[in-house]
PDB file of C-alpha atoms in Angstrom:
ATOM      1  CA  MET F   1      23.777 -28.354 -27.445  1.00 76.00           C
ATOM      2  CA  ALA F   2      21.729 -31.241 -26.084  1.00 83.00           C
ATOM      3  CA  GLU F   3      23.481 -34.574 -26.486  1.00 90.00           C
ATOM      4  CA  ILE F   4      20.928 -36.378 -28.653  1.00 95.00           C
ATOM      5  CA  SER F   5      22.143 -38.809 -31.309  1.00 94.00           C
ATOM      6  CA  ALA F   6      20.696 -39.002 -34.815  1.00 94.00           C
ATOM      7  CA  LEU F   7      18.917 -42.258 -33.945  1.00 94.00           C
ATOM      8  CA  GLU F   8      17.465 -40.728 -30.781  1.00 95.00           C
ATOM      9  CA  ARG F   9      16.221 -37.734 -32.761  1.00 96.00           C
ATOM     10  CA  ARG F  10      14.389 -40.039 -35.183  1.00 95.00           C
ATOM     11  CA  LYS F  11      12.722 -41.850 -32.293  1.00 95.00           C
ATOM     12  CA  LEU F  12      11.631 -38.594 -30.666  1.00 96.00           C
ATOM     13  CA  GLU F  13      10.331 -37.192 -33.955  1.00 96.00           C
ATOM     14  CA  MET F  14       8.304 -40.364 -34.568  1.00 95.00           C
ATOM     15  CA  LEU F  15       6.793 -40.305 -31.078  1.00 96.00           C
ATOM     16  CA  LEU F  16       5.938 -36.591 -31.205  1.00 96.00           C
ATOM     17  CA  GLY F  17       4.560 -36.696 -34.757  1.00 94.00           C
ATOM     18  CA  MET F  18       7.009 -34.151 -36.184  1.00 95.00           C
ATOM     19  CA  GLY F  19       7.061 -35.383 -39.770  1.00 88.00           C
ATOM     20  CA  GLU F  20       4.887 -32.614 -41.236  1.00 91.00           C
ATOM     21  CA  GLY F  21       6.059 -29.718 -39.124  1.00 95.00           C
ATOM     22  CA  TYR F  22       3.724 -30.332 -36.193  1.00 96.00           C
ATOM     23  CA  VAL F  23       4.356 -31.397 -32.601  1.00 97.00           C
ATOM     24  CA  LEU F  24       1.541 -33.461 -31.048  1.00 96.00           C
ATOM     25  CA  ASN F  25      -1.685 -31.395 -31.188  1.00 96.00           C
ATOM     26  CA  PHE F  26      -0.238 -28.000 -30.265  1.00 97.00           C
ATOM     27  CA  SER F  27      -1.348 -24.780 -31.868  1.00 96.00           C
ATOM     28  CA  ASP F  28       1.181 -21.934 -31.982  1.00 96.00           C
ATOM     29  CA  ARG F  29      -0.418 -20.448 -28.858  1.00 97.00           C
ATOM     30  CA  THR F  30      -0.540 -23.645 -26.796  1.00 97.00           C
ATOM     31  CA  TYR F  31       2.969 -24.571 -27.981  1.00 97.00           C
ATOM     32  CA  ALA F  32       4.345 -21.288 -26.634  1.00 97.00           C
ATOM     33  CA  GLU F  33       2.392 -21.698 -23.400  1.00 97.00           C
ATOM     34  CA  PHE F  34       3.723 -25.231 -22.886  1.00 97.00           C
ATOM     35  CA  PHE F  35       7.343 -24.097 -23.231  1.00 96.00           C
ATOM     36  CA  LEU F  36       6.828 -21.141 -20.910  1.00 92.00           C
ATOM     37  CA  ASP F  37       6.097 -23.641 -18.133  1.00 90.00           C
ATOM     38  CA  PHE F  38       9.759 -24.616 -18.532  1.00 88.00           C
ATOM     39  CA  ARG F  39      10.919 -20.992 -18.775  1.00 81.00           C
ATOM     40  CA  VAL F  40      11.704 -21.303 -22.501  1.00 90.00           C
ATOM     41  CA  ASP F  41      10.454 -18.741 -25.041  1.00 93.00           C
ATOM     42  CA  ILE F  42      10.090 -21.020 -28.047  1.00 97.00           C
ATOM     43  CA  ASP F  43       8.761 -18.074 -30.115  1.00 96.00           C
ATOM     44  CA  SER F  44      12.032 -16.142 -29.799  1.00 95.00           C
ATOM     45  CA  ALA F  45      14.262 -15.557 -32.826  1.00 95.00           C
ATOM     46  CA  GLN F  46      16.981 -17.918 -31.644  1.00 94.00           C
ATOM     47  CA  PHE F  47      14.660 -20.904 -32.143  1.00 96.00           C
ATOM     48  CA  ARG F  48      13.470 -19.755 -35.591  1.00 96.00           C
ATOM     49  CA  VAL F  49      16.830 -19.864 -37.379  1.00 95.00           C
ATOM     50  CA  GLY F  50      15.935 -23.210 -38.946  1.00 93.00           C
ATOM     51  CA  GLY F  51      12.348 -22.307 -39.768  1.00 96.00           C
ATOM     52  CA  ASP F  52       9.083 -21.265 -38.141  1.00 96.00           C
ATOM     53  CA  SER F  53       7.166 -24.535 -37.911  1.00 97.00           C
ATOM     54  CA  LYS F  54       6.751 -26.112 -34.496  1.00 97.00           C
ATOM     55  CA  ALA F  55       8.859 -29.119 -35.502  1.00 97.00           C
ATOM     56  CA  LYS F  56      11.675 -26.933 -36.867  1.00 97.00           C
ATOM     57  CA  ARG F  57      11.706 -24.836 -33.718  1.00 97.00           C
ATOM     58  CA  MET F  58      11.828 -28.049 -31.669  1.00 98.00           C
ATOM     59  CA  ARG F  59      14.855 -29.270 -33.638  1.00 97.00           C
ATOM     60  CA  THR F  60      16.591 -25.932 -33.110  1.00 97.00           C
ATOM     61  CA  PHE F  61      15.771 -26.163 -29.401  1.00 96.00           C
ATOM     62  CA  TRP F  62      17.536 -29.529 -29.347  1.00 97.00           C
ATOM     63  CA  ASP F  63      20.472 -27.979 -31.197  1.00 95.00           C
ATOM     64  CA  ILE F  64      21.064 -25.110 -28.771  1.00 91.00           C
ATOM     65  CA  GLY F  65      19.351 -26.145 -25.537  1.00 89.00           C
ATOM     66  CA  GLN F  66      21.153 -27.492 -22.490  1.00 84.00           C
ATOM     67  CA  ASN F  67      20.802 -31.170 -21.625  1.00 88.00           C
ATOM     68  CA  HIS F  68      18.851 -30.670 -18.411  1.00 84.00           C
ATOM     69  CA  THR F  69      16.371 -28.186 -19.899  1.00 87.00           C
ATOM     70  CA  VAL F  70      15.769 -30.292 -23.014  1.00 94.00           C
ATOM     71  CA  GLY F  71      15.274 -33.344 -20.808  1.00 93.00           C
ATOM     72  CA  LYS F  72      12.641 -31.548 -18.717  1.00 91.00           C
ATOM     73  CA  VAL F  73      10.746 -30.425 -21.827  1.00 96.00           C
ATOM     74  CA  LEU F  74      10.860 -33.893 -23.406  1.00 97.00           C
ATOM     75  CA  GLU F  75       9.669 -35.491 -20.186  1.00 96.00           C
ATOM     76  CA  GLY F  76       6.771 -33.026 -20.096  1.00 96.00           C
ATOM     77  CA  LEU F  77       5.888 -33.624 -23.759  1.00 97.00           C
ATOM     78  CA  ILE F  78       5.860 -37.401 -23.341  1.00 96.00           C
ATOM     79  CA  ALA F  79       3.718 -37.168 -20.204  1.00 96.00           C
ATOM     80  CA  TYR F  80       1.294 -34.808 -21.968  1.00 96.00           C
ATOM     81  CA  GLY F  81       1.135 -36.976 -25.072  1.00 95.00           C
ATOM     82  CA  HIS F  82       0.606 -40.132 -23.039  1.00 93.00           C
ATOM     83  CA  GLN F  83      -2.148 -38.602 -20.910  1.00 93.00           C
ATOM     84  CA  PHE F  84      -4.168 -37.435 -23.910  1.00 93.00           C
ATOM     85  CA  LYS F  85      -3.282 -40.384 -26.169  1.00 92.00           C
ATOM     86  CA  LEU F  86      -1.490 -38.169 -28.701  1.00 94.00           C
ATOM     87  CA  LEU F  87       1.782 -40.059 -29.129  1.00 92.00           C
ATOM     88  CA  ARG F  88       2.270 -41.117 -32.760  1.00 81.00           C
ATOM     89  CA  ASN F  89       3.519 -44.545 -33.859  1.00 74.00           C
ATOM     90  CA  SER F  90       3.311 -45.294 -30.186  1.00 63.00           C
ATOM     91  CA  ASN F  91       4.284 -48.639 -28.795  1.00 74.00           C
ATOM     92  CA  SER F  92       5.693 -49.470 -25.399  1.00 77.00           C
ATOM     93  CA  SER F  93       9.215 -49.912 -26.754  1.00 89.00           C
ATOM     94  CA  LEU F  94       9.360 -46.548 -28.571  1.00 93.00           C
ATOM     95  CA  GLU F  95       7.800 -44.672 -25.654  1.00 93.00           C
ATOM     96  CA  ASP F  96      10.168 -46.320 -23.157  1.00 92.00           C
ATOM     97  CA  ASP F  97      13.155 -45.473 -25.348  1.00 93.00           C
ATOM     98  CA  CYS F  98      12.111 -41.820 -25.523  1.00 95.00           C
ATOM     99  CA  ARG F  99      11.550 -41.662 -21.759  1.00 94.00           C
ATOM    100  CA  LYS F 100      15.057 -42.998 -21.254  1.00 93.00           C
ATOM    101  CA  ILE F 101      16.432 -40.273 -23.549  1.00 94.00           C
ATOM    102  CA  ALA F 102      14.676 -37.625 -21.442  1.00 94.00           C
ATOM    103  CA  GLN F 103      15.902 -39.162 -18.183  1.00 90.00           C
ATOM    104  CA  ARG F 104      19.490 -39.340 -19.428  1.00 91.00           C
ATOM    105  CA  LEU F 105      19.406 -35.664 -20.377  1.00 89.00           C
ATOM    106  CA  LEU F 106      17.789 -34.763 -17.049  1.00 84.00           C
ATOM    107  CA  SER F 107      20.555 -36.472 -15.104  1.00 79.00           C
ATOM    108  CA  ASN F 108      23.164 -34.321 -16.816  1.00 77.00           C
ATOM    109  CA  GLN F 109      23.115 -30.941 -15.111  1.00 71.00           C
ATOM    110  CA  PRO F 110      26.114 -28.724 -14.340  1.00 72.00           C
ATOM    111  CA  VAL F 111      25.350 -28.441 -10.602  1.00 74.00           C
ATOM    112  CA  ALA F 112      24.821 -31.853  -9.025  1.00 70.00           C
ATOM    113  CA  ASP F 113      22.962 -30.587  -5.939  1.00 75.00           C
ATOM    114  CA  LEU F 114      20.865 -27.953  -7.698  1.00 77.00           C
ATOM    115  CA  GLU F 115      17.672 -29.077  -5.954  1.00 79.00           C
ATOM    116  CA  ALA F 116      19.199 -28.053  -2.623  1.00 83.00           C
ATOM    117  CA  LEU F 117      19.010 -24.398  -3.664  1.00 85.00           C
ATOM    118  CA  THR F 118      15.461 -23.817  -2.480  1.00 86.00           C
ATOM    119  CA  ALA F 119      14.081 -21.390   0.086  1.00 84.00           C
ATOM    120  CA  ILE F 120      13.711 -22.708   3.643  1.00 86.00           C
ATOM    121  CA  ALA F 121      11.485 -19.927   4.944  1.00 80.00           C
ATOM    122  CA  ASP F 122       8.137 -18.540   3.826  1.00 80.00           C
ATOM    123  CA  GLU F 123       9.591 -15.292   2.499  1.00 78.00           C
ATOM    124  CA  ARG F 124       8.701 -13.989  -0.949  1.00 81.00           C
ATOM    125  CA  ASP F 125      12.143 -12.483  -1.616  1.00 84.00           C
ATOM    126  CA  PHE F 126      13.843 -15.711  -0.509  1.00 86.00           C
ATOM    127  CA  GLU F 127      11.752 -17.733  -2.983  1.00 85.00           C
ATOM    128  CA  VAL F 128      12.397 -15.249  -5.798  1.00 88.00           C
ATOM    129  CA  VAL F 129      16.160 -15.247  -5.399  1.00 89.00           C
ATOM    130  CA  ALA F 130      16.212 -19.055  -5.111  1.00 88.00           C
ATOM    131  CA  GLN F 131      14.228 -19.307  -8.347  1.00 87.00           C
ATOM    132  CA  HIS F 132      16.591 -16.935 -10.155  1.00 87.00           C
ATOM    133  CA  VAL F 133      19.584 -18.979  -9.009  1.00 88.00           C
ATOM    134  CA  ARG F 134      18.091 -22.247 -10.259  1.00 83.00           C
ATOM    135  CA  GLU F 135      17.061 -20.672 -13.573  1.00 82.00           C
ATOM    136  CA  ALA F 136      20.624 -19.514 -14.178  1.00 84.00           C
ATOM    137  CA  ILE F 137      21.921 -23.043 -13.724  1.00 80.00           C
ATOM    138  CA  GLU F 138      19.191 -24.584 -15.860  1.00 72.00           C
ATOM    139  CA  LYS F 139      20.306 -22.198 -18.602  1.00 72.00           C
ATOM    140  CA  ASN F 140      23.943 -23.120 -17.848  1.00 71.00           C
ATOM    141  CA  GLU F 141      24.817 -19.498 -17.077  1.00 81.00           C
ATOM    142  CA  PRO F 142      26.338 -19.615 -13.564  1.00 85.00           C
ATOM    143  CA  GLU F 143      28.590 -16.599 -14.129  1.00 89.00           C
ATOM    144  CA  GLY F 144      25.523 -14.384 -14.536  1.00 88.00           C
ATOM    145  CA  ALA F 145      23.995 -15.282 -11.178  1.00 90.00           C
ATOM    146  CA  LEU F 146      26.862 -15.114  -8.681  1.00 92.00           C
ATOM    147  CA  ASP F 147      25.369 -12.010  -7.050  1.00 93.00           C
ATOM    148  CA  ARG F 148      22.019 -13.755  -6.559  1.00 92.00           C
ATOM    149  CA  LEU F 149      23.758 -16.869  -5.250  1.00 92.00           C
ATOM    150  CA  HIS F 150      25.507 -14.665  -2.687  1.00 92.00           C
ATOM    151  CA  THR F 151      22.134 -13.206  -1.652  1.00 92.00           C
ATOM    152  CA  PHE F 152      20.657 -16.700  -1.420  1.00 91.00           C
ATOM    153  CA  VAL F 153      23.523 -17.922   0.792  1.00 92.00           C
ATOM    154  CA  ASN F 154      23.117 -14.915   3.107  1.00 89.00           C
ATOM    155  CA  LYS F 155      19.408 -15.623   3.510  1.00 90.00           C
ATOM    156  CA  PHE F 156      19.926 -19.352   3.925  1.00 92.00           C
ATOM    157  CA  ILE F 157      22.551 -19.025   6.653  1.00 91.00           C
ATOM    158  CA  ARG F 158      20.532 -16.353   8.485  1.00 88.00           C
ATOM    159  CA  VAL F 159      17.398 -18.501   8.552  1.00 91.00           C
ATOM    160  CA  THR F 160      19.397 -21.603   9.532  1.00 93.00           C
ATOM    161  CA  CYS F 161      21.385 -19.970  12.334  1.00 91.00           C
ATOM    162  CA  GLU F 162      18.723 -17.911  14.119  1.00 87.00           C
ATOM    163  CA  PRO F 163      16.934 -20.929  15.695  1.00 88.00           C
ATOM    164  CA  HIS F 164      20.274 -21.946  17.217  1.00 89.00           C
ATOM    165  CA  GLY F 165      20.508 -18.716  19.174  1.00 89.00           C
ATOM    166  CA  ILE F 166      23.175 -17.238  16.904  1.00 91.00           C
ATOM    167  CA  THR F 167      22.939 -13.470  16.548  1.00 87.00           C
ATOM    168  CA  VAL F 168      22.610 -12.353  12.933  1.00 86.00           C
ATOM    169  CA  SER F 169      22.863  -8.717  11.858  1.00 84.00           C
ATOM    170  CA  ARG F 170      23.799  -6.700   8.809  1.00 81.00           C
ATOM    171  CA  ASP F 171      27.044  -5.655  10.466  1.00 84.00           C
ATOM    172  CA  LYS F 172      28.112  -9.226  11.205  1.00 86.00           C
ATOM    173  CA  PRO F 173      30.056 -10.853   8.343  1.00 87.00           C
ATOM    174  CA  LEU F 174      28.536 -13.974   6.821  1.00 84.00           C
ATOM    175  CA  HIS F 175      31.646 -16.073   7.465  1.00 88.00           C
ATOM    176  CA  SER F 176      31.596 -15.113  11.162  1.00 90.00           C
ATOM    177  CA  VAL F 177      27.974 -16.229  11.492  1.00 91.00           C
ATOM    178  CA  PHE F 178      28.762 -19.517   9.781  1.00 91.00           C
ATOM    179  CA  GLY F 179      31.787 -20.030  12.011  1.00 92.00           C
ATOM    180  CA  GLU F 180      29.533 -19.780  15.075  1.00 93.00           C
ATOM    181  CA  TYR F 181      27.155 -22.257  13.463  1.00 93.00           C
ATOM    182  CA  VAL F 182      29.916 -24.835  12.916  1.00 93.00           C
ATOM    183  CA  LYS F 183      31.051 -24.347  16.500  1.00 92.00           C
ATOM    184  CA  ALA F 184      27.492 -24.905  17.727  1.00 92.00           C
ATOM    185  CA  LEU F 185      27.158 -28.112  15.707  1.00 93.00           C
ATOM    186  CA  ARG F 186      30.411 -29.451  17.104  1.00 92.00           C
ATOM    187  CA  GLY F 187      29.581 -28.439  20.678  1.00 91.00           C
ATOM    188  CA  SER F 188      26.217 -30.162  20.538  1.00 89.00           C
ATOM    189  CA  GLY F 189      27.606 -33.389  19.115  1.00 91.00           C
ATOM    190  CA  HIS F 190      25.913 -33.154  15.723  1.00 91.00           C
ATOM    191  CA  LEU F 191      29.138 -33.779  13.782  1.00 92.00           C
ATOM    192  CA  GLU F 192      30.497 -37.311  13.963  1.00 92.00           C
ATOM    193  CA  SER F 193      33.935 -36.826  12.412  1.00 93.00           C
ATOM    194  CA  ALA F 194      36.777 -34.346  12.653  1.00 92.00           C
ATOM    195  CA  MET F 195      36.990 -34.401   8.861  1.00 94.00           C
ATOM    196  CA  THR F 196      33.411 -33.149   8.486  1.00 93.00           C
ATOM    197  CA  GLU F 197      34.157 -30.309  10.894  1.00 92.00           C
ATOM    198  CA  ARG F 198      37.312 -29.446   8.973  1.00 92.00           C
ATOM    199  CA  ILE F 199      35.429 -29.371   5.665  1.00 92.00           C
ATOM    200  CA  LEU F 200      32.800 -27.064   7.135  1.00 91.00           C
ATOM    201  CA  ARG F 201      35.464 -24.823   8.674  1.00 90.00           C
ATOM    202  CA  SER F 202      37.115 -24.495   5.274  1.00 91.00           C
ATOM    203  CA  SER F 203      33.796 -23.097   4.079  1.00 88.00           C
ATOM    204  CA  ILE F 204      34.229 -20.168   6.483  1.00 88.00           C
ATOM    205  CA  SER F 205      37.139 -18.793   4.460  1.00 90.00           C
ATOM    206  CA  VAL F 206      35.306 -19.672   1.249  1.00 89.00           C
ATOM    207  CA  LEU F 207      32.354 -17.528   2.330  1.00 86.00           C
ATOM    208  CA  GLU F 208      34.715 -14.685   3.202  1.00 88.00           C
ATOM    209  CA  ALA F 209      36.199 -14.879  -0.308  1.00 92.00           C
ATOM    210  CA  PHE F 210      32.689 -14.983  -1.774  1.00 92.00           C
ATOM    211  CA  ASN F 211      32.207 -11.364  -0.696  1.00 90.00           C
ATOM    212  CA  ASP F 212      35.034 -10.307  -3.016  1.00 92.00           C
ATOM    213  CA  VAL F 213      33.570 -12.301  -5.909  1.00 93.00           C
ATOM    214  CA  ARG F 214      30.159 -10.739  -5.358  1.00 92.00           C
ATOM    215  CA  ASN F 215      31.513  -7.193  -5.154  1.00 92.00           C
ATOM    216  CA  ASN F 216      34.165  -7.339  -7.866  1.00 94.00           C
ATOM    217  CA  LYS F 217      33.410 -10.218 -10.246  1.00 93.00           C
ATOM    218  CA  SER F 218      29.620 -10.400 -10.537  1.00 93.00           C
ATOM    219  CA  LEU F 219      26.740  -8.411 -11.969  1.00 90.00           C
ATOM    220  CA  ALA F 220      26.123  -6.815  -8.570  1.00 90.00           C
ATOM    221  CA  HIS F 221      28.226  -3.920  -9.883  1.00 89.00           C
ATOM    222  CA  ASP F 222      29.706  -2.796 -13.179  1.00 88.00           C
ATOM    223  CA  ASN F 223      32.367  -5.532 -13.173  1.00 85.00           C
ATOM    224  CA  PRO F 224      33.990  -7.928 -15.588  1.00 90.00           C
ATOM    225  CA  ILE F 225      32.301 -11.130 -14.431  1.00 90.00           C
ATOM    226  CA  LEU F 226      34.091 -14.280 -13.360  1.00 91.00           C
ATOM    227  CA  ASN F 227      34.731 -16.950 -16.000  1.00 88.00           C
ATOM    228  CA  TYR F 228      32.333 -19.876 -16.494  1.00 80.00           C
ATOM    229  CA  ASP F 229      34.442 -22.677 -15.015  1.00 79.00           C
ATOM    230  CA  GLU F 230      35.257 -20.863 -11.776  1.00 89.00           C
ATOM    231  CA  SER F 231      31.642 -19.724 -11.439  1.00 88.00           C
ATOM    232  CA  LEU F 232      30.493 -23.321 -11.849  1.00 84.00           C
ATOM    233  CA  LEU F 233      32.969 -24.454  -9.183  1.00 87.00           C
ATOM    234  CA  ILE F 234      31.525 -21.879  -6.752  1.00 91.00           C
ATOM    235  CA  PHE F 235      27.967 -22.993  -7.501  1.00 89.00           C
ATOM    236  CA  ASN F 236      28.823 -26.656  -6.958  1.00 87.00           C
ATOM    237  CA  HIS F 237      30.643 -25.986  -3.687  1.00 90.00           C
ATOM    238  CA  VAL F 238      27.795 -23.855  -2.329  1.00 89.00           C
ATOM    239  CA  ALA F 239      25.054 -26.284  -3.429  1.00 88.00           C
ATOM    240  CA  SER F 240      26.905 -29.255  -1.924  1.00 90.00           C
ATOM    241  CA  SER F 241      27.392 -27.444   1.384  1.00 91.00           C
ATOM    242  CA  ILE F 242      23.748 -26.372   1.546  1.00 91.00           C
ATOM    243  CA  ARG F 243      22.552 -29.899   0.781  1.00 90.00           C
ATOM    244  CA  PHE F 244      24.636 -31.190   3.710  1.00 93.00           C
ATOM    245  CA  ILE F 245      23.428 -28.462   6.080  1.00 94.00           C
ATOM    246  CA  LYS F 246      19.797 -29.215   5.189  1.00 92.00           C
ATOM    247  CA  ALA F 247      20.427 -32.884   5.970  1.00 93.00           C
ATOM    248  CA  VAL F 248      22.009 -32.009   9.337  1.00 93.00           C
ATOM    249  CA  GLU F 249      19.130 -29.701  10.246  1.00 92.00           C
ATOM    250  CA  ALA F 250      16.586 -32.376   9.321  1.00 92.00           C
ATOM    251  CA  ARG F 251      18.399 -34.833  11.580  1.00 91.00           C
ATOM    252  CA  ILE F 252      18.452 -32.313  14.447  1.00 90.00           C
ATOM    253  CA  LYS F 253      14.745 -31.632  14.012  1.00 87.00           C
ATOM    254  CA  THR F 254      13.947 -35.351  14.118  1.00 87.00           C
ATOM    255  CA  LYS F 255      16.101 -35.855  17.220  1.00 82.00           C
ATOM    256  CA  THR F 256      14.459 -32.901  18.970  1.00 76.00           C
ATOM    257  CA  SER F 257      10.970 -34.186  18.147  1.00 76.00           C
ATOM    258  CA  VAL F 258      11.817 -37.588  19.644  1.00 72.00           C
ATOM    259  CA  GLN F 259      13.227 -35.985  22.789  1.00 67.00           C
ATOM    260  CA  LYS F 260      10.136 -33.817  23.219  1.00 68.00           C
ATOM    261  CA  ALA F 261       7.878 -36.835  22.816  1.00 70.00           C
ATOM    262  CA  GLU F 262       9.832 -38.847  25.394  1.00 69.00           C
ATOM    263  CA  ASP F 263      10.343 -36.057  27.943  1.00 68.00           C
ATOM    264  CA  PRO F 264       7.269 -34.107  29.104  1.00 63.00           C
ATOM    265  CA  PHE F 265       9.567 -31.564  30.776  1.00 60.00           C
ATOM    266  CA  TRP F 266      11.469 -30.782  27.575  1.00 53.00           C
ATOM    267  CA  ASP F 267      12.502 -27.118  27.511  1.00 58.00           C
ATOM    268  CA  GLU F 268      11.840 -25.634  24.059  1.00 54.00           C
ATOM    269  CA  SER F 269      14.032 -22.643  24.892  1.00 53.00           C
ATOM    270  CA  ILE F 270      17.088 -24.893  24.556  1.00 51.00           C
ATOM    271  CA  PRO F 271      18.277 -24.540  20.942  1.00 50.00           C
ATOM    272  CA  PHE F 272      19.354 -28.191  20.581  1.00 45.00           C
TER     273      PHE F 272
END
């Protein structure tokens, strides 16, 4: 359930013109199309338990939707209404208050570094699996996407390690590949503290254990899936690690570009 107080609901209903069952200027068709942009099927039965009008379905969406998803939809509605001058009873104070409600909901998502879970190579299957992973979190269903998260991590580490001259193959375990990557970072001076190296090395055993979760506690096979809280812990650990690795790689890329610019004899065959 989205955390919206009774007073906040009244403000949102006033701004969106929900008093007579409508929402802004949407028809049933355009209303459904708007929500599909946020991967929400507002026409489904779960949103009609309180009634079929657009306003009643919106209220039910607030009742059962997750904070982050509701925040994204509200942000989109306010932007749409503002652009086409559709906001009712609109004044700067009411509109600002409603924007703040949307922003507060947006900031509350179960995986803090969710935006890090994006593809880093122009591969269709990489993009698809990354999208499925993010959708699962936006719906607050991490336990149902552990197998896809495992696939995403495999692709991410492969794409990250290959430019560093690390051999990647189907027969080589993921944790072994990552161990070589950490060793390469340390050997090239890209890690400034022993603690950072230790944290990354702990991820090697975590990745090894992830294989068991994927094979025996996810939807990859006919398994009883892992509970919500442990699934969420795995998602947060993976997303945090990937965010850090992306930052390190960006720093390496910048350093390499500077070196190439300063040294006309720079050898691009050197991985660092």
